[in-house]
């Protein structure tokens, strides 16, 4: 009886250790999800954001006690570059993905797009929200998807989808010429957009060898090839310069 208890205790400990990834020499079960995690940096002096003149629409201007600035280069602490889309561009063995139930949300707030760069899956619902008092007219300019433009007064609900992969679709407002953003559409769930520190994490990857691409609206793309083992959190960094 005592021996049996010891056996159960040991196997529980092994399972626990494995799930925590602390058992030496064992990376986890073959199907344990992996991830790639790191940051994107801008090397050198990034172009300074410029002030946006919103005086054309007082409802926009009054939303900004201090003037809003352009978002083409958003560089944070220690050169971290925000709004970079990092994604698997090659190496997936499965190509059959259902879009998530949860809709993506693009907000127009202070007459700017929030977020400035949005990533979602093909056929995932996109809720477009106008939080401003003014009326916007959102107008994506795709190459590989259906083009549309919609007038959206405050409070009007708007839902759209994009059927095909496209990285990335420029979005503008037909009313306010300074309003610019991007929507990246993926046929798989393995993508992330860097935060204000330039950090990203692409999660729940099957182990494998992948080409990973980082896309920035002004600086173009960079790729790296990585092999990620089962349960491994692979560090990966990108550096852009102009
Ligand atoms: Cu607008």
PDB file of C-alpha atoms and ligand atoms in Angstrom:
ATOM      1  CA  UNK A   1       0.000   0.000   0.000  1.00  0.00           C
ATOM      2  CA  UNK A   2       2.754   2.339   0.968  1.00  0.00           C
ATOM      3  CA  UNK A   3       4.657   1.464  -2.208  1.00  0.00           C
ATOM      4  CA  UNK A   4       1.586   2.112  -4.376  1.00  0.00           C
ATOM      5  CA  UNK A   5       1.150   5.525  -2.820  1.00  0.00           C
ATOM      6  CA  UNK A   6       4.767   6.338  -3.512  1.00  0.00           C
ATOM      7  CA  UNK A   7       4.316   5.302  -7.148  1.00  0.00           C
ATOM      8  CA  UNK A   8       1.262   7.537  -7.589  1.00  0.00           C
ATOM      9  CA  UNK A   9       3.047  10.408  -5.908  1.00  0.00           C
ATOM     10  CA  UNK A  10       6.052   9.997  -8.202  1.00  0.00           C
ATOM     11  CA  UNK A  11       3.958   9.832 -11.377  1.00  0.00           C
ATOM     12  CA  UNK A  12       2.000  12.886 -10.253  1.00  0.00           C
ATOM     13  CA  UNK A  13       5.258  14.704  -9.676  1.00  0.00           C
ATOM     14  CA  UNK A  14       6.537  13.699 -13.123  1.00  0.00           C
ATOM     15  CA  UNK A  15       3.320  14.901 -14.766  1.00  0.00           C
ATOM     16  CA  UNK A  16       3.450  18.136 -12.806  1.00  0.00           C
ATOM     17  CA  UNK A  17       7.111  18.705 -13.623  1.00  0.00           C
ATOM     18  CA  UNK A  18       6.437  18.052 -17.281  1.00  0.00           C
ATOM     19  CA  UNK A  19       3.518  20.461 -17.373  1.00  0.00           C
ATOM     20  CA  UNK A  20       5.700  23.102 -15.770  1.00  0.00           C
ATOM     21  CA  UNK A  21       8.513  22.295 -18.185  1.00  0.00           C
ATOM     22  CA  UNK A  22      11.030  21.708 -15.399  1.00  0.00           C
ATOM     23  CA  UNK A  23      11.933  18.109 -16.088  1.00  0.00           C
ATOM     24  CA  UNK A  24      15.463  18.138 -17.529  1.00  0.00           C
ATOM     25  CA  UNK A  25      15.936  16.686 -20.986  1.00  0.00           C
ATOM     26  CA  UNK A  26      12.261  16.577 -21.789  1.00  0.00           C
ATOM     27  CA  UNK A  27      10.668  19.423 -23.685  1.00  0.00           C
ATOM     28  CA  UNK A  28       7.088  18.201 -23.325  1.00  0.00           C
ATOM     29  CA  UNK A  29       4.698  15.997 -25.241  1.00  0.00           C
ATOM     30  CA  UNK A  30       5.087  16.065 -29.018  1.00  0.00           C
ATOM     31  CA  UNK A  31       1.923  18.117 -29.421  1.00  0.00           C
ATOM     32  CA  UNK A  32       2.628  20.596 -26.613  1.00  0.00           C
ATOM     33  CA  UNK A  33       1.972  24.107 -27.925  1.00  0.00           C
ATOM     34  CA  UNK A  34       4.999  26.265 -28.570  1.00  0.00           C
ATOM     35  CA  UNK A  35       5.421  29.980 -28.877  1.00  0.00           C
ATOM     36  CA  UNK A  36       7.718  32.596 -30.279  1.00  0.00           C
ATOM     37  CA  UNK A  37       8.242  35.652 -28.207  1.00  0.00           C
ATOM     38  CA  UNK A  38      10.411  38.729 -28.518  1.00  0.00           C
ATOM     39  CA  UNK A  39      10.537  42.311 -29.583  1.00  0.00           C
ATOM     40  CA  UNK A  40      10.926  44.522 -32.613  1.00  0.00           C
ATOM     41  CA  UNK A  41      13.314  47.431 -32.331  1.00  0.00           C
ATOM     42  CA  UNK A  42      14.046  50.512 -34.380  1.00  0.00           C
ATOM     43  CA  UNK A  43      17.778  51.160 -34.617  1.00  0.00           C
ATOM     44  CA  UNK A  44      18.920  54.750 -34.929  1.00  0.00           C
ATOM     45  CA  UNK A  45      16.808  57.883 -34.768  1.00  0.00           C
ATOM     46  CA  UNK A  46      13.258  57.345 -35.839  1.00  0.00           C
ATOM     47  CA  UNK A  47      11.419  60.125 -37.666  1.00  0.00           C
ATOM     48  CA  UNK A  48       9.592  62.246 -35.096  1.00  0.00           C
ATOM     49  CA  UNK A  49       5.810  61.994 -35.146  1.00  0.00           C
ATOM     50  CA  UNK A  50       4.271  65.190 -36.504  1.00  0.00           C
ATOM     51  CA  UNK A  51       1.256  67.024 -35.158  1.00  0.00           C
ATOM     52  CA  UNK A  52      -2.041  66.417 -36.881  1.00  0.00           C
ATOM     53  CA  UNK A  53      -4.085  69.513 -37.704  1.00  0.00           C
ATOM     54  CA  UNK A  54      -7.709  68.567 -37.022  1.00  0.00           C
ATOM     55  CA  UNK A  55      -9.083  72.114 -37.221  1.00  0.00           C
ATOM     56  CA  UNK A  56     -11.137  71.123 -40.282  1.00  0.00           C
ATOM     57  CA  UNK A  57     -13.514  69.322 -37.896  1.00  0.00           C
ATOM     58  CA  UNK A  58     -13.952  71.021 -34.507  1.00  0.00           C
ATOM     59  CA  UNK A  59     -15.516  67.827 -33.102  1.00  0.00           C
ATOM     60  CA  UNK A  60     -12.190  66.065 -33.778  1.00  0.00           C
ATOM     61  CA  UNK A  61      -9.998  68.936 -32.606  1.00  0.00           C
ATOM     62  CA  UNK A  62     -11.772  69.278 -29.280  1.00  0.00           C
ATOM     63  CA  UNK A  63     -11.065  65.621 -28.490  1.00  0.00           C
ATOM     64  CA  UNK A  64      -7.365  66.525 -28.252  1.00  0.00           C
ATOM     65  CA  UNK A  65      -6.379  69.107 -25.614  1.00  0.00           C
ATOM     66  CA  UNK A  66      -2.826  68.401 -26.791  1.00  0.00           C
ATOM     67  CA  UNK A  67      -2.629  67.794 -30.559  1.00  0.00           C
ATOM     68  CA  UNK A  68      -2.682  64.221 -31.817  1.00  0.00           C
ATOM     69  CA  UNK A  69       0.429  62.991 -33.635  1.00  0.00           C
ATOM     70  CA  UNK A  70       1.045  60.725 -36.634  1.00  0.00           C
ATOM     71  CA  UNK A  71       1.507  57.013 -35.989  1.00  0.00           C
ATOM     72  CA  UNK A  72       3.721  55.874 -38.862  1.00  0.00           C
ATOM     73  CA  UNK A  73       6.594  55.367 -36.413  1.00  0.00           C
ATOM     74  CA  UNK A  74       5.676  54.731 -32.807  1.00  0.00           C
ATOM     75  CA  UNK A  75       8.938  54.094 -30.973  1.00  0.00           C
ATOM     76  CA  UNK A  76       8.806  53.393 -27.270  1.00  0.00           C
ATOM     77  CA  UNK A  77      11.293  52.811 -24.507  1.00  0.00           C
ATOM     78  CA  UNK A  78      14.649  51.448 -25.666  1.00  0.00           C
ATOM     79  CA  UNK A  79      13.712  51.650 -29.337  1.00  0.00           C
ATOM     80  CA  UNK A  80      10.752  49.252 -29.182  1.00  0.00           C
ATOM     81  CA  UNK A  81       8.727  49.630 -32.370  1.00  0.00           C
ATOM     82  CA  UNK A  82       4.943  49.434 -32.000  1.00  0.00           C
ATOM     83  CA  UNK A  83       2.365  48.437 -34.619  1.00  0.00           C
ATOM     84  CA  UNK A  84       4.542  45.816 -36.318  1.00  0.00           C
ATOM     85  CA  UNK A  85       2.686  42.700 -37.446  1.00  0.00           C
ATOM     86  CA  UNK A  86       4.670  39.514 -36.704  1.00  0.00           C
ATOM     87  CA  UNK A  87       3.329  36.328 -38.243  1.00  0.00           C
ATOM     88  CA  UNK A  88       4.005  32.882 -39.621  1.00  0.00           C
ATOM     89  CA  UNK A  89       4.448  33.330 -43.362  1.00  0.00           C
ATOM     90  CA  UNK A  90       5.537  29.791 -44.220  1.00  0.00           C
ATOM     91  CA  UNK A  91       5.872  26.325 -42.694  1.00  0.00           C
ATOM     92  CA  UNK A  92       2.388  25.518 -41.399  1.00  0.00           C
ATOM     93  CA  UNK A  93       1.340  21.967 -42.180  1.00  0.00           C
ATOM     94  CA  UNK A  94      -2.331  22.514 -41.402  1.00  0.00           C
ATOM     95  CA  UNK A  95      -4.252  25.058 -43.434  1.00  0.00           C
ATOM     96  CA  UNK A  96      -7.726  24.471 -42.128  1.00  0.00           C
ATOM     97  CA  UNK A  97      -8.595  27.070 -39.536  1.00  0.00           C
ATOM     98  CA  UNK A  98     -11.952  28.336 -38.349  1.00  0.00           C
ATOM     99  CA  UNK A  99     -12.049  32.025 -37.471  1.00  0.00           C
ATOM    100  CA  UNK A 100     -12.626  32.775 -33.779  1.00  0.00           C
ATOM    101  CA  UNK A 101     -16.150  33.552 -32.569  1.00  0.00           C
ATOM    102  CA  UNK A 102     -14.893  36.662 -30.817  1.00  0.00           C
ATOM    103  CA  UNK A 103     -15.070  39.674 -33.162  1.00  0.00           C
ATOM    104  CA  UNK A 104     -12.127  42.005 -33.688  1.00  0.00           C
ATOM    105  CA  UNK A 105     -12.857  45.644 -32.870  1.00  0.00           C
ATOM    106  CA  UNK A 106     -11.696  48.743 -34.718  1.00  0.00           C
ATOM    107  CA  UNK A 107     -12.587  51.957 -32.956  1.00  0.00           C
ATOM    108  CA  UNK A 108     -12.616  55.475 -34.332  1.00  0.00           C
ATOM    109  CA  UNK A 109     -11.781  57.650 -31.379  1.00  0.00           C
ATOM    110  CA  UNK A 110     -10.499  61.208 -31.348  1.00  0.00           C
ATOM    111  CA  UNK A 111     -10.672  60.872 -35.154  1.00  0.00           C
ATOM    112  CA  UNK A 112      -7.926  58.263 -35.189  1.00  0.00           C
ATOM    113  CA  UNK A 113      -8.080  54.493 -35.620  1.00  0.00           C
ATOM    114  CA  UNK A 114      -7.645  52.441 -32.465  1.00  0.00           C
ATOM    115  CA  UNK A 115      -5.653  50.355 -32.902  1.00  0.00           C
ATOM    116  CA  UNK A 116      -3.639  51.983 -35.677  1.00  0.00           C
ATOM    117  CA  UNK A 117      -2.745  48.500 -36.963  1.00  0.00           C
ATOM    118  CA  UNK A 118      -5.273  45.720 -36.461  1.00  0.00           C
ATOM    119  CA  UNK A 119      -4.766  42.023 -37.250  1.00  0.00           C
ATOM    120  CA  UNK A 120      -7.555  39.487 -37.542  1.00  0.00           C
ATOM    121  CA  UNK A 121      -8.441  36.257 -39.307  1.00  0.00           C
ATOM    122  CA  UNK A 122     -10.160  35.882 -42.645  1.00  0.00           C
ATOM    123  CA  UNK A 123     -13.938  35.754 -42.119  1.00  0.00           C
ATOM    124  CA  UNK A 124     -13.602  36.814 -38.487  1.00  0.00           C
ATOM    125  CA  UNK A 125     -16.204  39.453 -37.692  1.00  0.00           C
ATOM    126  CA  UNK A 126     -14.898  42.991 -37.456  1.00  0.00           C
ATOM    127  CA  UNK A 127     -16.936  45.387 -35.350  1.00  0.00           C
ATOM    128  CA  UNK A 128     -16.298  48.966 -36.366  1.00  0.00           C
ATOM    129  CA  UNK A 129     -17.161  51.459 -33.667  1.00  0.00           C
ATOM    130  CA  UNK A 130     -17.528  55.223 -33.932  1.00  0.00           C
ATOM    131  CA  UNK A 131     -16.909  56.650 -30.464  1.00  0.00           C
ATOM    132  CA  UNK A 132     -16.717  60.209 -31.817  1.00  0.00           C
ATOM    133  CA  UNK A 133     -19.477  62.791 -32.035  1.00  0.00           C
ATOM    134  CA  UNK A 134     -18.609  63.406 -35.669  1.00  0.00           C
ATOM    135  CA  UNK A 135     -19.484  61.208 -38.650  1.00  0.00           C
ATOM    136  CA  UNK A 136     -16.748  59.069 -40.212  1.00  0.00           C
ATOM    137  CA  UNK A 137     -16.592  57.267 -43.540  1.00  0.00           C
ATOM    138  CA  UNK A 138     -14.377  54.222 -43.241  1.00  0.00           C
ATOM    139  CA  UNK A 139     -12.803  53.081 -46.501  1.00  0.00           C
ATOM    140  CA  UNK A 140     -10.383  50.132 -46.737  1.00  0.00           C
ATOM    141  CA  UNK A 141      -8.361  49.938 -49.950  1.00  0.00           C
ATOM    142  CA  UNK A 142      -7.620  46.227 -50.451  1.00  0.00           C
ATOM    143  CA  UNK A 143      -5.790  44.459 -53.278  1.00  0.00           C
ATOM    144  CA  UNK A 144      -7.089  40.992 -52.513  1.00  0.00           C
ATOM    145  CA  UNK A 145     -10.471  41.644 -50.880  1.00  0.00           C
ATOM    146  CA  UNK A 146     -13.718  43.403 -51.698  1.00  0.00           C
ATOM    147  CA  UNK A 147     -13.473  47.174 -51.467  1.00  0.00           C
ATOM    148  CA  UNK A 148     -16.186  49.042 -49.579  1.00  0.00           C
ATOM    149  CA  UNK A 149     -16.751  52.332 -47.851  1.00  0.00           C
ATOM    150  CA  UNK A 150     -19.351  53.127 -45.246  1.00  0.00           C
ATOM    151  CA  UNK A 151     -20.610  56.331 -43.700  1.00  0.00           C
ATOM    152  CA  UNK A 152     -20.872  55.864 -39.962  1.00  0.00           C
ATOM    153  CA  UNK A 153     -22.503  58.461 -37.711  1.00  0.00           C
ATOM    154  CA  UNK A 154     -21.876  58.251 -33.963  1.00  0.00           C
ATOM    155  CA  UNK A 155     -23.589  55.267 -32.399  1.00  0.00           C
ATOM    156  CA  UNK A 156     -24.200  53.340 -35.630  1.00  0.00           C
ATOM    157  CA  UNK A 157     -23.092  49.696 -35.476  1.00  0.00           C
ATOM    158  CA  UNK A 158     -21.057  48.404 -38.387  1.00  0.00           C
ATOM    159  CA  UNK A 159     -19.864  44.854 -39.001  1.00  0.00           C
ATOM    160  CA  UNK A 160     -17.671  43.626 -41.832  1.00  0.00           C
ATOM    161  CA  UNK A 161     -15.459  40.674 -42.738  1.00  0.00           C
ATOM    162  CA  UNK A 162     -12.516  40.135 -45.066  1.00  0.00           C
ATOM    163  CA  UNK A 163     -12.563  36.863 -46.952  1.00  0.00           C
ATOM    164  CA  UNK A 164      -8.925  36.540 -47.983  1.00  0.00           C
ATOM    165  CA  UNK A 165      -5.461  36.898 -46.511  1.00  0.00           C
ATOM    166  CA  UNK A 166      -3.910  40.319 -47.092  1.00  0.00           C
ATOM    167  CA  UNK A 167      -1.057  41.993 -45.217  1.00  0.00           C
ATOM    168  CA  UNK A 168      -1.997  44.709 -44.865  1.00  0.00           C
ATOM    169  CA  UNK A 169      -4.998  46.672 -46.140  1.00  0.00           C
ATOM    170  CA  UNK A 170      -4.685  50.478 -45.887  1.00  0.00           C
ATOM    171  CA  UNK A 171      -7.721  52.075 -44.272  1.00  0.00           C
ATOM    172  CA  UNK A 172      -8.698  55.723 -44.568  1.00  0.00           C
ATOM    173  CA  UNK A 173     -11.584  57.995 -43.729  1.00  0.00           C
ATOM    174  CA  UNK A 174     -13.207  59.814 -46.627  1.00  0.00           C
ATOM    175  CA  UNK A 175     -14.128  62.701 -44.307  1.00  0.00           C
ATOM    176  CA  UNK A 176     -10.883  63.234 -42.363  1.00  0.00           C
ATOM    177  CA  UNK A 177      -7.784  62.982 -44.601  1.00  0.00           C
ATOM    178  CA  UNK A 178      -5.366  62.418 -41.695  1.00  0.00           C
ATOM    179  CA  UNK A 179      -7.127  59.239 -40.568  1.00  0.00           C
ATOM    180  CA  UNK A 180      -4.988  56.282 -41.629  1.00  0.00           C
ATOM    181  CA  UNK A 181      -4.689  52.744 -40.371  1.00  0.00           C
ATOM    182  CA  UNK A 182      -4.050  49.195 -41.517  1.00  0.00           C
ATOM    183  CA  UNK A 183      -5.900  45.906 -41.253  1.00  0.00           C
ATOM    184  CA  UNK A 184      -3.891  42.684 -41.651  1.00  0.00           C
ATOM    185  CA  UNK A 185      -5.951  39.599 -42.548  1.00  0.00           C
ATOM    186  CA  UNK A 186      -4.663  36.077 -41.959  1.00  0.00           C
ATOM    187  CA  UNK A 187      -5.869  32.634 -42.985  1.00  0.00           C
ATOM    188  CA  UNK A 188      -4.413  31.209 -39.745  1.00  0.00           C
ATOM    189  CA  UNK A 189      -4.300  32.308 -36.088  1.00  0.00           C
ATOM    190  CA  UNK A 190      -0.514  32.681 -35.751  1.00  0.00           C
ATOM    191  CA  UNK A 191       0.107  36.415 -35.682  1.00  0.00           C
ATOM    192  CA  UNK A 192       0.609  39.287 -33.258  1.00  0.00           C
ATOM    193  CA  UNK A 193       0.967  43.065 -33.356  1.00  0.00           C
ATOM    194  CA  UNK A 194       3.758  44.622 -31.303  1.00  0.00           C
ATOM    195  CA  UNK A 195       2.717  46.716 -28.317  1.00  0.00           C
ATOM    196  CA  UNK A 196       4.115  50.124 -27.313  1.00  0.00           C
ATOM    197  CA  UNK A 197       7.353  48.466 -26.137  1.00  0.00           C
ATOM    198  CA  UNK A 198       7.762  46.569 -29.414  1.00  0.00           C
ATOM    199  CA  UNK A 199       6.948  43.267 -27.690  1.00  0.00           C
ATOM    200  CA  UNK A 200       5.045  40.413 -29.298  1.00  0.00           C
ATOM    201  CA  UNK A 201       4.142  36.793 -28.673  1.00  0.00           C
ATOM    202  CA  UNK A 202       2.774  34.303 -31.197  1.00  0.00           C
ATOM    203  CA  UNK A 203       1.186  31.584 -29.094  1.00  0.00           C
ATOM    204  CA  UNK A 204      -0.153  28.034 -29.343  1.00  0.00           C
ATOM    205  CA  UNK A 205       2.002  27.080 -32.306  1.00  0.00           C
ATOM    206  CA  UNK A 206       2.453  23.473 -33.310  1.00  0.00           C
ATOM    207  CA  UNK A 207       6.165  22.591 -33.108  1.00  0.00           C
ATOM    208  CA  UNK A 208       7.880  22.989 -36.476  1.00  0.00           C
ATOM    209  CA  UNK A 209      10.154  25.013 -38.723  1.00  0.00           C
ATOM    210  CA  UNK A 210       8.685  28.331 -39.773  1.00  0.00           C
ATOM    211  CA  UNK A 211       9.429  31.471 -41.668  1.00  0.00           C
ATOM    212  CA  UNK A 212       8.388  34.363 -39.479  1.00  0.00           C
ATOM    213  CA  UNK A 213       7.794  37.754 -41.025  1.00  0.00           C
ATOM    214  CA  UNK A 214       7.665  41.168 -39.401  1.00  0.00           C
ATOM    215  CA  UNK A 215       5.774  43.855 -41.352  1.00  0.00           C
ATOM    216  CA  UNK A 216       5.913  47.581 -40.717  1.00  0.00           C
ATOM    217  CA  UNK A 217       3.879  50.066 -42.749  1.00  0.00           C
ATOM    218  CA  UNK A 218       6.833  52.259 -43.801  1.00  0.00           C
ATOM    219  CA  UNK A 219       9.794  49.900 -43.393  1.00  0.00           C
ATOM    220  CA  UNK A 220       8.458  46.864 -45.219  1.00  0.00           C
ATOM    221  CA  UNK A 221       9.126  43.280 -44.177  1.00  0.00           C
ATOM    222  CA  UNK A 222      11.858  41.185 -42.596  1.00  0.00           C
ATOM    223  CA  UNK A 223      11.913  37.415 -42.302  1.00  0.00           C
ATOM    224  CA  UNK A 224      13.646  34.876 -40.100  1.00  0.00           C
ATOM    225  CA  UNK A 225      13.548  31.112 -40.143  1.00  0.00           C
ATOM    226  CA  UNK A 226      13.138  29.347 -36.803  1.00  0.00           C
ATOM    227  CA  UNK A 227      12.700  25.792 -35.617  1.00  0.00           C
ATOM    228  CA  UNK A 228      10.536  25.501 -32.518  1.00  0.00           C
ATOM    229  CA  UNK A 229      10.391  22.350 -30.423  1.00  0.00           C
ATOM    230  CA  UNK A 230       7.378  20.989 -28.562  1.00  0.00           C
ATOM    231  CA  UNK A 231       6.507  23.194 -25.596  1.00  0.00           C
ATOM    232  CA  UNK A 232       9.354  25.567 -26.408  1.00  0.00           C
ATOM    233  CA  UNK A 233       9.084  29.342 -25.985  1.00  0.00           C
ATOM    234  CA  UNK A 234      11.486  30.516 -28.685  1.00  0.00           C
ATOM    235  CA  UNK A 235      13.038  33.950 -28.300  1.00  0.00           C
ATOM    236  CA  UNK A 236      13.054  36.008 -31.494  1.00  0.00           C
ATOM    237  CA  UNK A 237      13.913  39.649 -32.139  1.00  0.00           C
ATOM    238  CA  UNK A 238      13.767  41.881 -35.193  1.00  0.00           C
ATOM    239  CA  UNK A 239      15.597  45.140 -35.824  1.00  0.00           C
ATOM    240  CA  UNK A 240      14.476  47.709 -38.396  1.00  0.00           C
ATOM    241  CA  UNK A 241      16.433  50.721 -39.514  1.00  0.00           C
ATOM    242  CA  UNK A 242      15.805  53.349 -42.124  1.00  0.00           C
TER     243      UNK A 242
HETATM  244 CU1  LIG B   1     -13.273  60.279 -40.044  1.00  0.00          CU
END
